[in-house]
């Protein structure tokens, strides 16, 4: 007898549970959709999101801290020392700029958005922005060049530095020579 | 309509071509609408929005889909049986389309007003099984073959409850011609077979539980026959990739899809015809007539199509043994009881 009872109870349960499920789906038919139609509407990002990097090259002192901190080595920096007669000015944070930065490349395709490059920067010129739509069809376009020095400027700076260095070397050599001469002269008065 | 046309163009093949066109046009338009509806309904049931870009609320998305399918490469697996592979989708669609021939669209239009309409539809829609088996076998792919075998087993098992449920309606109305079946129920909502048919009150009340159960079972069996969730084992994505149409692409796949949707309407319309008064208005003489008839039957059909969509996006899939259990141990015995009871009531 119990088998018969289970048989009918099963059928009843099947029908009943179907209606339960269908009630739920029907109710949701009229629940407003949660979909955000992305390119038309966007979520407001949190304040401290980490997306595309931005470098304010005017403030960069070329200290290479960010490049050293980067775990995937996607920042490449080259610097040229300035000479004594040049004044590269100050950063907005008040640091004296002593180096030209002819090359400041970030390969954003490699970047893992860890943000480690941001913290060591003494002038706070490398920052995370909230821009996240920068897909490219060629990945070479994802290497961002932040340096604004033209090739002639770079050549000039290099030449100047070289000259200054040569001059310094010559001066040094002269000084060394002078010192050596001094040594050779016999002491005039020695008691 | 047949007589009217005959008086214009006489007895020629043109007559039959013209008579055959409306269901095809209907199927194509209906498929566009239903694909869109299904996507929208399913999305909103899950609190999403579905198509939004192609036209207002994505209305033209089905058209775009068809254009896309037309452009697709039509691949045929190297190891497939090419002839059968090409033939299968068309056979499936033919079986469904042939069913539409005996389906009334209004008191004035039916593709072919044959006396064995109900029987014919049940019989001819079995061609679909052949087509599915053909597709599964010809694909030379284990998923396809499993899908096809499941599909054949399922459709054949559920043919029996369907036929028995239809039999109950036939016993009550006393005709196998769908137009006659509908005319019998004409005259308002309470004359519908599902509510016991146009009989004296006592007889009606006695018949009501049995006709209602039969109607319910017909609907369930109908879902199973068109292989939709919760009976969509033949194309169970999680286990069989896409079942019998795994290897199909492009237009052939579209034809399978079209056949599935057409089938959905076919079973819905049959249920509406035999149990819910087909094209007859639920308000008696109010809003009745050949043109209103089209409106009513399409409305009733669409209601069941919507119900199928609703069920599909609610219920999970059955297991194979549960599927067979449902058919052979629940639906069929219940219908035997119903057939017996209805017969007894009608005789007394
Ligand atoms: S965010 Fe991380 S990975 Fe990206 S550049 Fe900075 S240190 Fe490198
Ligand atoms: S840490 Fe800041 S200042 Fe130093 S090189 Fe990087 S960006 Fe420039």
XYZ file of C-alpha atoms and ligand atoms in Angstrom:
555
model
C 0.000 0.000 0.000
C 2.832 2.342 0.812
C 4.219 1.913 -2.714
C 0.957 3.209 -4.117
C 1.061 6.088 -1.713
C 4.619 7.012 -2.736
C 3.602 6.776 -6.388
C 0.819 9.290 -5.989
C 2.795 11.453 -3.629
C 5.632 11.601 -6.149
C 3.281 12.713 -8.882
C 1.773 15.335 -6.652
C 5.211 16.538 -5.587
C 6.324 16.739 -9.204
C 3.369 18.901 -10.178
C 3.580 20.990 -7.056
C 7.298 21.690 -7.292
C 6.957 22.607 -10.959
C 4.464 25.289 -10.030
C 6.766 26.532 -7.283
C 9.602 26.937 -9.766
C 7.374 28.532 -12.339
C 6.115 31.047 -9.814
C 9.682 32.097 -9.110
C 10.581 32.564 -12.762
C 7.350 34.400 -13.446
C 8.020 36.808 -10.639
C 11.472 37.474 -12.011
C 9.996 38.275 -15.383
C 8.939 41.578 -13.876
C 11.997 42.259 -11.762
C 13.989 45.054 -13.400
C 17.061 43.739 -15.148
C 20.388 44.255 -13.470
C 22.238 44.407 -16.769
C 24.391 47.450 -17.336
C 24.671 48.020 -21.065
C 28.369 48.555 -20.972
C 29.537 50.885 -23.695
C 26.447 53.048 -23.167
C 26.427 52.967 -19.419
C 29.392 52.453 -17.150
C 29.822 51.649 -13.537
C 31.448 54.332 -11.451
C 34.859 53.005 -10.568
C 36.157 53.129 -7.021
C 38.461 55.968 -6.201
C 41.672 53.985 -5.947
C 41.350 51.735 -8.984
C 44.495 50.534 -10.676
C 44.292 50.714 -14.436
C 46.396 52.408 -17.044
C 49.540 54.083 -15.770
C 50.251 57.697 -16.410
C 53.606 59.395 -16.111
C 53.843 63.115 -15.703
C 57.202 63.395 -17.386
C 57.662 67.028 -16.321
C 57.973 65.836 -12.747
C 60.154 62.832 -13.410
C 63.675 63.125 -12.082
C 64.802 59.943 -13.793
C 65.718 58.224 -10.554
C 64.822 54.781 -11.948
C 63.090 53.730 -8.728
C 59.911 52.724 -10.517
C 61.727 50.624 -13.047
C 63.608 48.809 -10.289
C 60.421 48.130 -8.379
C 58.553 46.671 -11.320
C 58.324 42.903 -10.986
C 57.903 42.314 -14.698
C 60.419 44.873 -15.910
C 58.083 46.685 -18.168
C 59.465 50.144 -17.522
C 62.559 51.155 -19.456
C 64.296 54.369 -18.513
C 67.395 55.969 -19.965
C 68.923 59.074 -18.560
C 71.565 61.600 -19.478
C 73.228 63.714 -16.859
C 72.809 67.410 -17.261
C 75.826 69.677 -17.239
C 76.541 72.387 -14.759
C 75.477 75.219 -17.038
C 72.044 73.658 -17.632
C 69.127 74.188 -15.359
C 66.392 71.618 -15.837
C 64.240 73.314 -13.257
C 62.344 71.826 -10.379
C 59.514 69.375 -10.101
C 56.233 70.461 -8.661
C 57.223 68.693 -5.465
C 60.344 70.789 -5.217
C 62.935 68.275 -6.285
C 65.793 69.516 -8.369
C 65.932 67.813 -11.765
C 69.473 66.731 -12.619
C 68.881 64.193 -15.376
C 67.474 64.330 -18.849
C 65.048 61.497 -19.502
C 65.369 60.733 -23.203
C 63.509 57.457 -22.873
C 60.677 56.479 -20.595
C 58.762 53.504 -22.038
C 56.127 51.450 -20.322
C 55.119 48.240 -22.017
C 51.561 48.256 -20.715
C 50.913 44.888 -22.331
C 53.250 43.328 -19.783
C 52.060 45.420 -16.876
C 50.191 43.467 -14.231
C 48.755 46.552 -12.563
C 50.378 45.704 -9.262
C 51.028 49.348 -8.555
C 54.477 48.666 -7.131
C 56.005 51.314 -9.341
C 53.799 53.988 -7.907
C 54.936 53.893 -4.287
C 58.686 54.452 -4.577
C 58.446 57.441 -6.868
C 59.829 60.402 -4.899
C 57.947 62.979 -6.938
C 54.695 61.084 -7.311
C 54.725 61.470 -11.034
C 53.882 57.905 -11.995
C 50.267 57.242 -11.131
C 47.424 54.843 -11.764
C 44.452 56.254 -13.648
C 40.924 54.932 -14.131
C 41.271 54.503 -17.907
C 40.686 50.889 -18.818
C 39.607 51.054 -22.443
C 42.863 50.987 -24.355
C 42.784 47.810 -26.370
C 44.836 47.800 -29.533
C 44.954 45.520 -32.529
C 48.742 45.662 -32.615
C 50.466 44.962 -29.349
C 53.393 47.194 -30.233
C 51.025 50.086 -29.842
C 50.816 49.167 -26.191
C 54.341 50.372 -25.537
C 53.773 53.868 -24.328
C 56.524 56.417 -24.757
C 56.337 59.151 -22.204
C 59.547 60.994 -22.924
C 59.033 64.179 -24.882
C 62.648 64.789 -25.884
C 63.214 64.924 -29.615
C 66.123 63.098 -31.178
C 68.043 66.351 -31.788
C 67.558 67.341 -28.195
C 68.852 63.987 -27.126
C 71.843 64.318 -29.408
C 72.531 67.768 -28.054
C 72.234 66.678 -24.464
C 74.496 63.725 -25.150
C 77.055 65.865 -26.945
C 77.003 68.426 -24.203
C 77.426 65.809 -21.549
C 80.276 64.261 -23.486
C 81.956 67.593 -23.915
C 81.534 68.404 -20.287
C 82.918 65.047 -19.394
C 85.855 65.503 -21.715
C 86.483 68.903 -20.307
C 86.293 67.521 -16.834
C 88.630 64.722 -17.813
C 91.024 67.200 -19.395
C 90.844 69.375 -16.313
C 91.474 66.398 -14.171
C 94.367 65.344 -16.318
C 95.764 68.858 -16.109
C 95.335 68.848 -12.383
C 97.011 65.492 -12.125
C 99.824 66.710 -14.317
C 100.182 69.837 -12.248
C 100.266 67.814 -9.100
C 102.858 65.538 -10.573
C 104.971 68.545 -11.567
C 104.729 69.923 -8.102
C 105.990 66.681 -6.737
C 108.989 66.688 -9.038
C 110.109 70.152 -7.980
C 112.565 69.866 -5.162
C 111.430 71.295 -1.913
C 112.895 74.741 -1.539
C 113.043 75.060 2.043
C 113.296 72.039 4.154
C 114.819 72.079 7.427
C -11.319 28.851 -48.940
C -10.575 25.750 -50.939
C -13.914 25.960 -52.734
C -13.486 29.651 -53.351
C -10.078 29.190 -54.900
C -11.311 26.270 -56.895
C -13.973 28.445 -58.484
C -11.273 30.904 -59.548
C -8.511 28.725 -60.906
C -10.140 25.352 -61.226
C -8.695 22.013 -60.251
C -4.985 22.322 -60.948
C -1.680 21.924 -59.169
C -1.627 25.677 -58.683
C -4.515 25.347 -56.277
C -2.538 23.058 -54.028
C 0.538 25.245 -54.161
C -1.492 28.274 -53.118
C -3.140 26.325 -50.338
C 0.230 25.109 -49.100
C 1.856 28.535 -48.891
C 0.118 30.169 -45.881
C 1.416 27.681 -43.281
C 4.954 28.128 -44.589
C 4.718 31.899 -44.388
C 3.222 31.536 -40.966
C 6.015 29.233 -39.775
C 8.715 31.621 -40.959
C 7.151 34.695 -39.378
C 6.271 32.805 -36.244
C 9.836 31.492 -35.897
C 11.214 35.032 -36.056
C 8.809 36.217 -33.398
C 9.314 33.213 -31.165
C 13.093 33.256 -31.284
C 12.957 36.848 -30.166
C 10.343 36.122 -27.508
C 12.232 33.157 -26.173
C 15.434 35.128 -25.808
C 13.651 38.046 -24.191
C 11.601 35.913 -21.827
C 14.562 33.831 -20.785
C 16.648 36.920 -20.237
C 14.084 38.712 -18.149
C 13.472 35.597 -16.087
C 17.152 35.811 -15.201
C 17.022 39.587 -14.686
C 18.946 40.283 -17.861
C 17.883 42.246 -20.936
C 18.904 40.146 -24.003
C 19.114 41.778 -27.446
C 19.099 45.540 -27.326
C 21.043 46.830 -30.300
C 19.531 45.522 -33.531
C 16.433 47.618 -33.836
C 14.261 48.753 -30.941
C 14.791 46.253 -28.142
C 16.658 44.047 -30.576
C 13.574 43.305 -32.635
C 15.561 42.629 -35.795
C 18.052 40.313 -34.162
C 16.392 37.146 -35.533
C 16.654 38.594 -39.041
C 20.306 39.352 -38.449
C 20.777 35.821 -37.154
C 19.317 34.399 -40.317
C 21.567 36.569 -42.446
C 24.511 35.334 -40.435
C 23.486 31.703 -40.799
C 23.084 32.166 -44.551
C 26.655 33.356 -44.852
C 28.135 30.599 -42.765
C 30.251 27.890 -44.230
C 28.286 24.721 -44.675
C 30.621 22.074 -43.375
C 30.042 18.383 -43.849
C 32.297 16.050 -41.860
C 34.639 14.003 -44.020
C 33.488 10.717 -42.531
C 29.784 11.547 -42.733
C 27.316 9.838 -44.978
C 26.907 12.814 -47.257
C 23.544 12.069 -48.826
C 21.793 11.277 -45.575
C 23.531 14.146 -43.875
C 22.174 16.579 -46.441
C 18.736 15.054 -46.460
C 18.095 14.862 -42.720
C 17.251 18.479 -41.834
C 14.824 18.717 -44.701
C 13.135 15.504 -43.715
C 12.710 16.790 -40.181
C 11.210 19.998 -41.443
C 9.008 18.171 -43.935
C 7.528 16.045 -41.164
C 6.643 19.132 -39.188
C 5.372 21.059 -42.166
C 3.237 18.138 -43.247
C 1.617 18.287 -39.824
C 0.628 21.888 -40.509
C -1.357 20.739 -43.526
C -4.185 19.417 -41.384
C -4.025 22.228 -38.873
C -6.947 24.655 -39.061
C -6.060 28.345 -38.981
C -9.620 29.571 -39.031
C -13.065 28.278 -39.827
C -12.344 29.235 -43.433
C -8.797 28.041 -43.878
C -7.221 24.660 -43.395
C -4.447 23.357 -45.612
C -6.207 20.101 -46.276
C -9.590 19.356 -44.799
C -9.127 15.610 -44.386
C -11.419 13.460 -42.312
C -8.614 11.797 -40.399
C -6.912 15.067 -39.467
C -5.941 14.161 -35.916
C -4.731 10.727 -36.886
C -2.847 12.144 -39.849
C -0.959 14.673 -37.747
C 0.044 12.059 -35.182
C 1.189 9.746 -37.932
C 2.990 12.184 -40.162
C 4.881 13.917 -37.407
C 6.618 10.589 -36.765
C 8.660 11.272 -39.886
C 10.545 13.698 -37.697
C 12.005 10.749 -35.781
C 13.340 9.277 -39.003
C 14.946 12.577 -39.823
C 16.554 12.857 -36.400
C 17.872 9.322 -36.519
C 19.174 9.991 -39.998
C 20.974 13.122 -38.843
C 22.502 11.298 -35.893
C 23.611 8.304 -37.884
C 24.911 10.209 -40.887
C 27.005 12.577 -38.778
C 29.241 9.662 -37.783
C 29.733 11.189 -34.390
C 29.088 9.532 -31.062
C 27.282 12.525 -29.578
C 25.018 12.805 -32.565
C 24.204 9.130 -32.520
C 23.433 9.127 -28.819
C 21.264 12.185 -29.257
C 19.399 10.630 -32.130
C 18.817 7.377 -30.280
C 17.558 9.159 -27.235
C 15.365 11.301 -29.394
C 13.858 8.305 -31.167
C 13.190 6.489 -27.899
C 11.658 9.595 -26.420
C 9.456 10.589 -29.308
C 8.144 7.065 -29.731
C 7.361 6.670 -26.031
C 5.587 9.964 -25.866
C 3.621 9.302 -29.019
C 1.467 6.939 -26.958
C 0.281 9.397 -24.298
C -0.225 11.987 -27.029
C -2.353 9.654 -29.088
C -4.353 8.527 -26.053
C -4.989 12.082 -24.921
C -6.132 13.013 -28.400
C -8.292 9.918 -28.371
C -10.179 11.246 -25.374
C -10.986 14.441 -27.221
C -11.984 12.410 -30.244
C -14.287 10.238 -28.127
C -16.013 13.309 -26.784
C -16.307 15.209 -30.027
C -16.932 12.128 -32.147
C -14.783 13.193 -35.072
C -11.203 12.985 -36.266
C -11.567 15.983 -38.502
C -10.070 18.954 -36.685
C -12.583 21.400 -38.139
C -15.424 19.221 -36.863
C -13.715 18.866 -33.484
C -13.551 22.630 -33.176
C -17.069 23.239 -34.450
C -18.289 20.842 -31.781
C -16.805 23.104 -29.100
C -18.078 26.335 -30.615
C -20.116 28.669 -28.463
C -18.092 29.927 -25.559
C -15.429 28.930 -23.135
C -17.538 26.374 -21.233
C -18.116 24.282 -24.320
C -14.427 23.546 -24.630
C -13.454 19.934 -24.187
C -11.085 20.793 -21.382
C -14.116 21.922 -19.371
C -16.109 18.825 -20.253
C -17.538 19.801 -23.634
C -21.030 21.007 -24.514
C -22.980 18.521 -22.406
C -25.602 18.801 -19.699
C -24.183 20.037 -16.430
C -23.964 16.740 -14.585
C -22.166 14.981 -17.405
C -19.882 17.961 -17.764
C -18.903 17.851 -14.124
C -18.247 14.150 -14.338
C -16.099 14.559 -17.443
C -14.217 17.595 -16.237
C -11.498 15.929 -14.096
C -10.693 13.421 -16.791
C -10.581 15.876 -19.646
C -8.479 18.211 -17.575
C -5.971 15.485 -16.764
C -5.898 14.430 -20.390
C -5.242 18.001 -21.420
C -2.403 18.340 -18.933
C -0.870 15.101 -20.121
C -1.194 16.116 -23.751
C 0.710 19.271 -22.986
C 3.474 17.445 -21.107
C 3.770 14.830 -23.827
C 3.825 17.599 -26.394
C 6.841 19.207 -24.737
C 8.537 15.823 -24.735
C 7.759 15.299 -28.393
C 9.406 18.530 -29.438
C 12.450 17.692 -27.310
C 12.367 20.768 -25.192
C 13.472 21.188 -21.596
C 12.793 19.424 -19.240
C 12.728 16.662 -21.850
C 15.594 17.911 -23.988
C 17.781 14.869 -23.453
C 18.499 14.469 -27.180
C 20.365 17.742 -27.205
C 21.551 17.792 -23.619
C 24.377 20.277 -23.999
C 26.198 19.258 -20.870
C 26.591 15.657 -21.936
C 25.996 15.465 -25.694
C 27.359 18.783 -26.987
C 24.314 19.506 -29.147
C 22.889 16.026 -29.735
C 21.886 15.072 -33.246
C 22.744 18.450 -34.733
C 26.255 18.660 -33.301
C 27.839 18.439 -36.739
C 25.433 20.773 -38.476
C 26.169 24.360 -39.297
C 24.861 27.177 -41.411
C 21.534 26.807 -43.124
C 21.111 23.128 -42.278
C 21.346 23.958 -38.622
C 18.867 26.768 -39.178
C 16.415 24.315 -40.713
C 16.655 22.077 -37.645
C 16.036 25.104 -35.527
C 13.101 26.164 -37.639
C 11.640 22.665 -37.428
C 11.957 22.683 -33.676
C 10.136 25.969 -33.385
C 7.496 24.949 -35.897
C 6.996 21.755 -33.930
C 6.504 23.779 -30.790
C 3.648 25.609 -32.420
C 2.262 22.411 -33.911
C 1.839 20.654 -30.576
C 0.540 23.860 -29.016
C -1.989 24.352 -31.772
C -3.175 20.762 -31.597
C -3.678 21.056 -27.857
C -5.525 24.318 -28.468
C -7.657 22.757 -31.209
C -8.801 19.621 -29.480
C -9.077 20.899 -25.924
C -9.449 24.670 -26.078
C -11.797 25.181 -28.962
C -9.253 26.104 -31.662
C -10.454 29.138 -33.576
C -13.739 29.462 -31.716
C -14.083 32.520 -29.554
C -14.252 32.040 -25.783
C -17.170 34.531 -25.686
C -19.638 32.632 -27.828
C -20.717 34.752 -30.783
C -18.775 37.776 -29.664
C -15.572 38.283 -31.704
C -16.118 35.171 -33.742
C -15.782 34.766 -37.481
C -13.123 33.554 -39.900
C -10.736 36.439 -39.255
C -11.225 36.473 -35.521
C -10.681 32.734 -35.775
C -7.119 33.311 -36.952
C -6.620 35.646 -34.038
C -7.968 33.189 -31.481
C -6.084 30.139 -32.641
C -2.812 32.017 -32.950
C -3.381 33.518 -29.526
C -4.072 30.129 -27.990
C -1.119 28.628 -29.805
C 1.152 31.389 -28.616
C -0.060 31.019 -25.098
C 1.162 27.438 -25.068
C 4.361 28.374 -26.817
C 4.933 30.913 -24.088
C 4.143 28.260 -21.501
C 6.742 25.993 -23.083
C 9.309 28.767 -22.991
C 8.417 29.482 -19.403
C 8.831 25.839 -18.438
C 12.041 25.557 -20.370
C 13.663 28.374 -18.456
C 12.420 27.072 -15.136
C 13.015 23.362 -14.956
C 16.190 21.313 -15.072
C 16.571 18.355 -17.395
C 15.263 14.905 -16.538
C 17.354 11.771 -16.460
C 16.760 9.155 -19.150
C 15.186 6.667 -16.748
C 12.988 9.388 -15.250
C 11.884 10.306 -18.726
C 10.821 6.758 -19.509
C 9.253 6.385 -16.076
C 7.152 9.489 -16.657
C 5.881 8.274 -19.961
C 5.220 4.606 -19.276
C 4.406 4.533 -15.588
C 2.636 7.823 -15.056
C 1.194 9.380 -18.167
C 0.074 6.215 -19.940
C -1.712 4.527 -16.990
C -3.420 7.772 -16.087
C -4.642 8.107 -19.637
C -5.927 4.534 -19.679
C -8.017 5.368 -16.663
C -9.191 8.564 -18.311
C -10.097 6.850 -21.561
C -12.044 4.219 -19.681
C -13.836 6.745 -17.491
C -14.700 9.071 -20.353
C -16.024 6.159 -22.374
C -18.153 5.021 -19.478
C -19.559 8.490 -18.861
C -20.326 9.017 -22.522
C -22.120 5.708 -22.829
C -24.249 6.197 -19.734
S 51.986 48.499 -12.086
Fe 53.406 46.867 -11.525
S 53.756 45.770 -13.417
Fe 52.824 47.717 -13.983
S 54.535 49.024 -14.433
Fe 54.025 49.349 -12.286
S 55.354 47.941 -11.169
Fe 55.356 47.276 -13.295
S 60.292 56.836 -9.734
Fe 59.208 58.647 -10.471
S 60.788 60.164 -10.679
Fe 61.834 58.209 -10.517
S 62.095 57.566 -12.647
Fe 60.201 56.686 -11.928
S 58.667 58.154 -12.533
Fe 60.595 59.207 -12.665
